[in-house]
Amino acid sequence: MAAKRTTVRDLRRHNRSLLLSKLYFDGPLSRHELSQLTGLSAATVSNVTGELAEEQLIVEAGLVESDGGRPRVLLRVDPAYGHVAGIDIGETGVKVELFDLAMNRLATVDHALPSSRPSPSSVVAQVGSGLREVLAETGVDESSLLGVGIGVPGTVEHGDEVLVHAPTVGWNDVALEDLLRAEGIEFPLYIDNGAKTQGQAEMWFGAGRGARHAVILLIGSGVGAAVITDGNTYRGSTSSAGEWGHTTIAYGGQLCRCGSHGCLEAYVGAAGILERYRKARGGRTVPGVDEPAQLESLVAAAAKSKSAARVLEETAGYLGAGIANLINLFNPERIVLGGWAGLTIGEASLPEITESAKRHSLDHPFSQTSIELGQLGPDAVAIGAATLPVAALLEQGADTRTGAHGSAVA
C-alpha cells in the first residue's frame, strides 16, 4: 500500500495540535520555550500562535524575564474559550458535570437510577435532564459547549452506529448515540467505556501522569481497567479490551453477574464483597443505605469484627492476585487503583494488596511496578469523559470539532 502523502493542511494541523497540546498540558509557556520544546522553528511558532490567539483559543498570561533581552510573553489556553460536559453513567446513578476548558468544575448533578437494570430510555432521559440542569445553574450558553463526553458501564462499539454492550445492567446492542439524539441532545458526543475515561483522567491529571505504560483500575460495583501502552489506551479489535473484571480468578468459582463463574468482579467488586460479608454475618443485612455506605461499614467494622477483618483480608488477597495478572501480562510501570470501591478498599488495605500482588507476580516485572491510589476520587469517570471533547479539540488543533465517529461536526 502506498504511503499517504502529507499535505500542507496536514502539516498545519499537526503544528497547531502540537503547540496547543503543549500549552494545554505544560503552559503557560513563551514562544521561545514552545520552539525549544516542540522543535518547531521560531517563525512557525509565531505564525501558529498568532492564529490561535486571533481565534481566541490562547491568551497572554504575563511576562517572564529573558536573558538580556526584553521580557517574553507567556501564553496559555484560554479557559473561557468553551465548555465541556462529562457524564458518568454508572451502575447506580448518572452524574453530569460541566467544566470550562481548563477543567475547572462549574456544576454537578447526580441522579439515582430507578433500578439496577435501568432501561436505556430512562437513562437517556436523566442525561438530558442533567445537561439542562448544569447549563441552567451556571448560565452557560449552549453555543459554548464544545462537546459532551459519556462514560458507560460496558464496552462501546464504534461503527456505523455507536453500540453499547453492558450485560451487567441488561444492555445489549444499545444504540446510545441515536437515543441521545432522539432526546434532543445535539451537541457533539463522545462515548466510551467508563474505565477508559477514568484512565484518561488519571493519565492527564492524576496518579498516572508522566507514565508511558500503566494500568488504571476502576472498581465500583463492577470492575474494569484501562491498559495504557506507550501513552495510548489499548482497545483491542472491537474496543472491548480492559474487561479485567471478567478474567477468571477461580475456576468454577462464584457466579458473576455476567453469567460466568469465578470472575474477578465476583470477588473484588463491591457487590461481591458485600455478599461475602452478608454470608459472614449469618445473612444479616450490612448496615448502610447504599453500597458505598455498606462498604465503609465493612471497613470500619474490620477493626473489631473478625468476620469483617477476614472479608477485608480476602478481598485484598484476591485484588492483589488480579493485579499480579496485569503485571505479568502487561509489565506496566504503574498500577493505579481507582473507583469508589477501589479507593475505599485501597485506603484501608494497600500494603496487603501490594504484598498479595508481589506473591503472585514474577519478581522482575513486580520490581519495576508501583501500585498507587487514584488521585481524582469518585468523579474520575466524569472528569475523564469531559476530556474526550478536549482531546478531540487538541488533536484537531481546533480546526474542527470531532464527533463520536471521528467526523467533523459543525
Coordinates of C-alpha atoms in Angstrom, one line a residue:
M1 CA 0.0 0.0 0.0
A2 CA 1.3 3.4 -0.9
A3 CA 2.2 5.8 1.9
K4 CA -0.3 8.6 2.4
R5 CA 1.0 11.8 1.1
T6 CA 1.3 14.6 3.7
T7 CA -0.3 17.8 2.6
V8 CA 0.2 21.4 3.7
R9 CA -3.1 21.2 5.5
D10 CA -1.9 18.1 7.4
L11 CA 1.3 19.8 8.4
R12 CA -0.6 22.9 9.5
R13 CA -3.0 20.8 11.6
H14 CA -0.1 18.9 13.1
N15 CA 1.7 22.0 14.1
R16 CA -1.4 23.5 15.6
S17 CA -2.2 20.3 17.6
L18 CA 1.4 20.1 18.8
L19 CA 1.6 23.7 20.1
L20 CA -2.0 23.7 21.5
S21 CA -1.3 20.4 23.4
K22 CA 1.9 21.7 24.8
L23 CA 0.3 24.8 26.0
Y24 CA -2.7 22.9 27.5
F25 CA -0.6 20.4 29.5
D26 CA 2.5 22.4 30.3
G27 CA 1.5 26.1 29.9
P28 CA 1.9 28.9 30.4
L29 CA 4.9 29.0 28.1
S30 CA 6.7 31.6 26.0
R31 CA 7.1 31.3 22.2
H32 CA 10.8 30.7 22.8
E33 CA 10.0 27.8 25.1
L34 CA 7.5 26.4 22.7
S35 CA 10.1 26.4 20.0
Q36 CA 12.6 24.6 22.2
L37 CA 10.1 22.0 23.5
T38 CA 8.5 21.1 20.1
G39 CA 11.4 21.5 17.7
L40 CA 9.4 23.9 15.5
S41 CA 11.1 27.0 14.1
A42 CA 10.5 30.3 15.8
A43 CA 8.7 31.5 12.6
T44 CA 6.3 28.6 12.7
V45 CA 5.6 29.0 16.4
S46 CA 5.0 32.7 15.9
N47 CA 2.6 32.2 12.9
V48 CA 0.6 29.4 14.6
T49 CA 0.3 31.0 18.0
G50 CA -0.8 34.2 16.2
E51 CA -3.6 32.2 14.5
L52 CA -4.6 30.6 17.8
A53 CA -4.6 34.0 19.6
E54 CA -6.7 35.5 16.8
E55 CA -9.2 32.7 17.2
Q56 CA -9.3 33.5 21.0
L57 CA -8.2 30.0 21.8
I58 CA -5.0 31.1 23.6
V59 CA -4.3 34.3 25.6
E60 CA -1.4 36.1 27.1
A61 CA -0.6 35.1 30.7
G62 CA 2.0 37.6 31.8
L63 CA 5.7 38.1 31.2
V64 CA 8.9 36.3 32.1
E65 CA 12.4 37.7 32.2
S66 CA 14.7 36.7 29.3
D67 CA 18.5 36.5 29.2
G68 CA 19.4 40.1 28.5
G69 CA 16.6 40.9 26.1
R70 CA 13.1 42.2 26.6
P71 CA 10.7 40.1 28.7
R72 CA 9.0 37.3 26.9
V73 CA 5.2 37.0 26.7
L74 CA 3.7 33.8 28.3
L75 CA 0.8 32.1 26.5
R76 CA -1.8 29.7 27.8
V77 CA -5.0 28.1 26.6
D78 CA -8.0 30.4 27.5
P79 CA -10.3 28.5 29.9
A80 CA -13.2 30.7 28.7
Y81 CA -12.9 29.6 25.1
G82 CA -15.5 27.0 25.6
H83 CA -17.1 24.4 27.9
V84 CA -17.3 20.6 28.1
A85 CA -19.6 18.2 29.9
G86 CA -18.6 14.9 31.4
I87 CA -21.2 12.2 32.2
D88 CA -20.7 9.1 34.2
I89 CA -23.5 6.6 33.6
G90 CA -22.7 4.2 36.4
E91 CA -24.4 1.2 37.7
T92 CA -26.3 3.1 40.4
G93 CA -26.7 6.6 39.1
V94 CA -26.0 9.2 36.4
K95 CA -23.5 12.1 37.2
V96 CA -23.4 15.1 34.9
E97 CA -20.6 17.7 35.4
L98 CA -19.8 20.9 33.5
F99 CA -16.3 22.2 33.1
D100 CA -14.5 25.1 31.5
L101 CA -11.7 24.4 29.1
A102 CA -9.1 24.3 31.9
M103 CA -11.2 21.5 33.6
N104 CA -12.4 23.7 36.4
R105 CA -15.7 22.1 37.6
L106 CA -18.6 24.6 37.4
A107 CA -21.6 22.4 38.3
T108 CA -22.5 18.8 39.2
V109 CA -25.8 17.0 39.1
D110 CA -26.4 13.5 40.4
H111 CA -29.5 11.3 39.6
A112 CA -30.1 7.9 41.1
L113 CA -31.0 5.2 38.7
P114 CA -34.5 3.7 39.1
S115 CA -33.2 0.1 39.3
S116 CA -30.0 -2.0 38.9
R117 CA -31.1 -2.8 35.3
P118 CA -32.5 0.5 34.0
S119 CA -34.0 0.9 30.6
P120 CA -31.8 2.8 28.1
S121 CA -34.6 5.3 27.6
S122 CA -34.8 6.2 31.4
V123 CA -31.0 6.7 31.5
V124 CA -31.1 8.9 28.4
A125 CA -33.9 11.0 30.0
Q126 CA -31.7 11.5 33.0
V127 CA -28.7 12.5 30.8
G128 CA -30.8 15.1 29.0
S129 CA -32.2 16.4 32.3
G130 CA -28.8 16.6 33.9
L131 CA -27.3 18.6 31.0
R132 CA -30.2 21.1 31.1
E133 CA -29.7 21.5 34.8
V134 CA -26.0 22.2 34.8
L135 CA -26.4 24.7 31.9
A136 CA -29.2 26.4 33.7
E137 CA -27.3 26.5 37.0
T138 CA -24.3 28.1 35.5
G139 CA -25.9 30.3 32.9
V140 CA -23.6 28.8 30.3
D141 CA -24.8 29.3 26.7
E142 CA -25.3 26.1 24.8
S143 CA -23.3 27.5 21.9
S144 CA -20.2 27.4 24.0
L145 CA -20.4 23.7 24.7
L146 CA -17.7 22.1 22.7
G147 CA -18.9 18.5 23.3
V148 CA -20.3 16.0 25.8
G149 CA -18.3 13.0 26.9
I150 CA -20.0 10.0 28.3
G151 CA -18.5 7.1 30.2
V152 CA -20.7 3.9 30.3
P153 CA -20.5 0.6 32.2
G154 CA -19.8 -1.7 29.3
T155 CA -18.0 -2.0 26.0
V156 CA -18.6 0.6 23.3
E157 CA -18.5 -0.5 19.6
H158 CA -17.8 2.4 17.2
G159 CA -19.1 1.7 13.7
D160 CA -22.0 3.0 11.6
E161 CA -23.7 3.2 15.0
V162 CA -22.3 3.6 18.5
L163 CA -23.5 0.4 20.3
V164 CA -23.1 -0.2 24.0
H165 CA -22.9 -3.7 25.3
A166 CA -23.4 -3.7 29.1
P167 CA -24.7 -7.1 30.3
T168 CA -24.4 -6.3 34.0
V169 CA -27.1 -3.6 33.6
G170 CA -29.1 -5.6 31.0
W171 CA -28.0 -3.6 27.9
N172 CA -27.2 -5.4 24.6
D173 CA -26.5 -3.6 21.3
V174 CA -28.0 -0.3 22.7
A175 CA -27.7 2.5 20.1
L176 CA -26.9 5.1 22.7
E177 CA -26.0 7.9 20.4
D178 CA -29.2 7.5 18.4
L179 CA -31.3 7.5 21.6
L180 CA -29.5 10.7 22.8
R181 CA -30.2 12.4 19.5
A182 CA -33.8 11.4 19.8
E183 CA -33.8 13.0 23.2
G184 CA -32.9 16.3 21.5
I185 CA -29.2 16.4 22.5
E186 CA -27.5 17.9 19.5
F187 CA -24.0 18.6 20.9
P188 CA -21.0 16.6 19.6
L189 CA -21.0 13.3 21.5
Y190 CA -18.1 11.2 22.6
I191 CA -19.0 7.8 24.2
D192 CA -16.5 5.4 25.8
N193 CA -16.2 2.8 28.5
G194 CA -16.1 4.3 32.0
A195 CA -12.9 2.6 32.9
K196 CA -11.2 4.1 29.9
T197 CA -12.5 7.6 30.6
Q198 CA -11.2 7.3 34.2
G199 CA -7.9 6.1 32.8
Q200 CA -7.6 9.1 30.6
A201 CA -8.4 11.4 33.6
E202 CA -5.8 9.8 35.8
M203 CA -3.2 9.9 33.0
W204 CA -3.8 13.6 32.2
F205 CA -4.3 15.0 35.7
G206 CA -3.8 12.3 38.4
A207 CA -1.7 9.4 39.5
G208 CA -0.9 8.2 36.0
R209 CA 0.7 11.5 34.9
G210 CA 4.1 11.0 33.4
A211 CA 3.8 7.2 32.9
R212 CA 4.0 5.7 29.5
H213 CA 2.9 2.2 30.5
A214 CA 0.2 1.9 33.1
V215 CA -3.0 0.2 34.1
I216 CA -5.8 2.3 35.7
L217 CA -8.2 0.2 37.7
L218 CA -11.9 1.0 38.1
I219 CA -13.5 -0.8 41.0
G220 CA -17.1 0.0 42.0
S221 CA -20.0 -2.4 42.0
G222 CA -18.3 -3.7 38.8
V223 CA -14.7 -3.9 37.8
G224 CA -12.8 -2.7 34.8
A225 CA -9.4 -1.4 33.7
A226 CA -7.7 0.9 31.2
V227 CA -4.5 -0.5 29.8
I228 CA -2.1 2.2 28.7
T229 CA 0.7 1.2 26.4
D230 CA 3.3 3.8 25.2
G231 CA 0.9 6.5 26.3
N232 CA -2.1 5.2 24.4
T233 CA -5.2 3.3 25.6
Y234 CA -5.2 -0.3 24.3
R235 CA -8.6 -1.1 22.9
G236 CA -8.4 -4.4 21.0
S237 CA -10.1 -5.2 17.8
T238 CA -13.6 -4.1 18.8
S239 CA -12.7 -1.8 21.7
S240 CA -13.6 -4.3 24.4
A241 CA -10.0 -4.6 25.8
G242 CA -9.8 -3.9 29.5
E243 CA -12.6 -6.2 30.8
W244 CA -10.3 -7.2 33.6
G245 CA -13.2 -7.8 36.0
H246 CA -14.3 -10.8 33.8
T247 CA -10.9 -12.6 33.8
T248 CA -11.1 -15.8 35.8
I249 CA -9.6 -15.8 39.3
A250 CA -11.1 -19.1 40.4
Y251 CA -12.1 -21.9 38.1
G252 CA -15.7 -22.9 38.8
G253 CA -15.9 -20.2 41.4
Q254 CA -18.7 -17.8 42.4
L255 CA -21.4 -16.8 39.9
C256 CA -20.7 -13.5 38.3
R257 CA -23.4 -11.1 37.1
C258 CA -22.1 -11.7 33.6
G259 CA -23.3 -15.3 33.8
S260 CA -19.9 -16.9 34.1
H261 CA -18.2 -18.3 37.2
G262 CA -15.1 -17.3 39.0
C263 CA -14.7 -13.8 37.5
L264 CA -12.6 -11.4 39.5
E265 CA -15.5 -9.0 39.7
A266 CA -17.5 -11.6 41.7
Y267 CA -14.7 -11.4 44.4
V268 CA -13.5 -7.7 44.4
G269 CA -16.5 -5.8 43.0
A270 CA -18.5 -4.1 45.8
A271 CA -21.5 -6.3 45.2
G272 CA -19.4 -9.5 45.5
I273 CA -17.5 -8.2 48.6
L274 CA -20.8 -7.2 50.4
E275 CA -22.4 -10.6 49.5
R276 CA -19.5 -12.4 51.2
Y277 CA -19.8 -10.1 54.2
R278 CA -23.6 -10.8 54.5
K279 CA -22.9 -14.5 54.5
A280 CA -20.2 -14.0 57.1
R281 CA -22.8 -12.2 59.2
G282 CA -25.1 -15.1 59.0
G283 CA -27.3 -13.5 56.4
R284 CA -27.9 -10.3 58.3
T285 CA -28.1 -7.0 56.3
V286 CA -25.0 -4.9 56.1
P287 CA -25.5 -1.5 57.7
G288 CA -25.7 1.4 55.3
V289 CA -28.2 3.0 52.9
D290 CA -26.3 2.0 49.7
E291 CA -23.3 0.1 48.5
P292 CA -20.7 2.9 49.3
A293 CA -22.1 3.3 52.8
Q294 CA -22.1 -0.5 53.3
L295 CA -18.5 -0.9 52.2
E296 CA -17.5 1.9 54.5
S297 CA -19.3 0.0 57.3
L298 CA -17.4 -3.2 56.5
V299 CA -14.0 -1.4 56.6
A300 CA -14.9 0.4 59.9
A301 CA -16.0 -2.9 61.4
A302 CA -12.8 -4.7 60.5
A303 CA -11.0 -3.2 63.5
K304 CA -13.3 -5.1 65.9
S305 CA -15.1 -7.8 63.9
K306 CA -13.2 -11.0 63.0
S307 CA -15.7 -11.7 60.2
A308 CA -15.3 -8.2 58.7
A309 CA -11.5 -8.4 59.0
R310 CA -11.5 -11.8 57.3
V311 CA -13.6 -10.5 54.4
L312 CA -11.3 -7.4 54.0
E313 CA -8.2 -9.6 54.1
E314 CA -9.6 -12.0 51.5
T315 CA -10.6 -9.1 49.3
A316 CA -7.1 -7.6 49.5
G317 CA -5.7 -11.1 48.6
Y318 CA -8.0 -11.5 45.6
L319 CA -7.3 -8.0 44.4
G320 CA -3.6 -8.4 44.7
A321 CA -3.7 -11.6 42.7
G322 CA -5.8 -9.9 40.0
I323 CA -3.2 -7.1 39.9
A324 CA -0.4 -9.6 39.6
N325 CA -2.0 -11.0 36.4
L326 CA -1.9 -7.5 35.0
I327 CA 1.8 -7.1 36.0
N328 CA 2.7 -10.4 34.4
L329 CA 0.7 -9.7 31.2
F330 CA 1.5 -6.1 30.5
N331 CA 4.6 -5.2 32.5
P332 CA 3.3 -1.7 33.5
E333 CA 5.5 0.8 35.3
R334 CA 2.4 1.9 37.3
I335 CA -0.8 0.5 38.6
V336 CA -3.4 3.0 39.7
L337 CA -6.3 1.8 41.9
G338 CA -9.4 3.9 41.4
G339 CA -13.2 3.8 41.5
W340 CA -15.2 4.5 44.7
A341 CA -14.8 0.9 46.0
G342 CA -11.2 0.6 44.9
L343 CA -10.3 3.7 46.8
T344 CA -12.2 2.6 49.9
I345 CA -10.5 -0.8 50.0
G346 CA -7.2 0.6 48.9
E347 CA -7.1 3.3 51.6
A348 CA -7.7 0.5 54.2
S349 CA -5.5 -2.3 52.7
L350 CA -3.0 -1.0 50.1
P351 CA 0.0 -2.7 51.9
E352 CA -1.9 -6.0 51.9
I353 CA -2.9 -5.6 48.3
T354 CA 0.7 -4.9 47.3
E355 CA 2.0 -7.8 49.2
S356 CA -0.5 -10.2 47.6
A357 CA 0.5 -8.8 44.1
K358 CA 4.1 -9.4 45.0
R359 CA 3.4 -13.0 46.0
H360 CA 1.6 -13.7 42.7
S361 CA 3.8 -11.8 40.3
L362 CA 7.1 -12.6 38.6
D363 CA 9.9 -11.0 40.6
H364 CA 11.4 -8.8 37.9
P365 CA 8.2 -7.1 36.5
F366 CA 6.9 -6.6 40.0
S367 CA 10.1 -4.8 41.0
Q368 CA 9.5 -2.4 38.0
T369 CA 5.9 -1.6 39.1
S370 CA 4.4 0.8 41.6
I371 CA 0.9 0.4 42.9
E372 CA -0.8 3.7 43.8
L373 CA -4.2 5.1 44.7
G374 CA -6.0 7.2 42.2
Q375 CA -5.9 11.0 42.9
L376 CA -9.2 12.2 41.3
G377 CA -11.7 10.5 43.6
P378 CA -15.1 9.1 42.7
D379 CA -15.6 11.8 40.0
A380 CA -12.8 10.5 37.8
V381 CA -15.1 8.8 35.3
A382 CA -17.0 12.1 34.6
I383 CA -13.7 14.1 34.5
G384 CA -12.3 11.6 32.0
A385 CA -15.5 11.7 30.0
A386 CA -15.1 15.5 29.8
T387 CA -11.6 15.2 28.5
L388 CA -12.9 13.3 25.4
P389 CA -14.0 16.5 23.6
V390 CA -10.9 18.3 24.9
A391 CA -8.7 15.6 23.3
A392 CA -10.6 16.0 20.0
L393 CA -10.0 19.7 20.1
L394 CA -6.3 19.3 20.8
E395 CA -5.9 16.6 18.2
Q396 CA -7.6 18.6 15.5
G397 CA -5.7 21.8 16.5
A398 CA -9.1 23.4 16.9
D399 CA -9.6 23.3 13.2
T400 CA -12.8 21.3 13.6
R401 CA -14.9 19.7 16.3
T402 CA -15.0 16.0 16.0
G403 CA -18.0 13.8 16.9
A404 CA -18.2 10.3 18.2
H405 CA -17.4 8.7 14.9
G406 CA -14.5 11.0 14.1
S407 CA -16.4 13.1 11.6
A408 CA -16.4 16.8 11.7
V409 CA -19.4 18.3 13.5
A410 CA -20.3 22.0 12.9

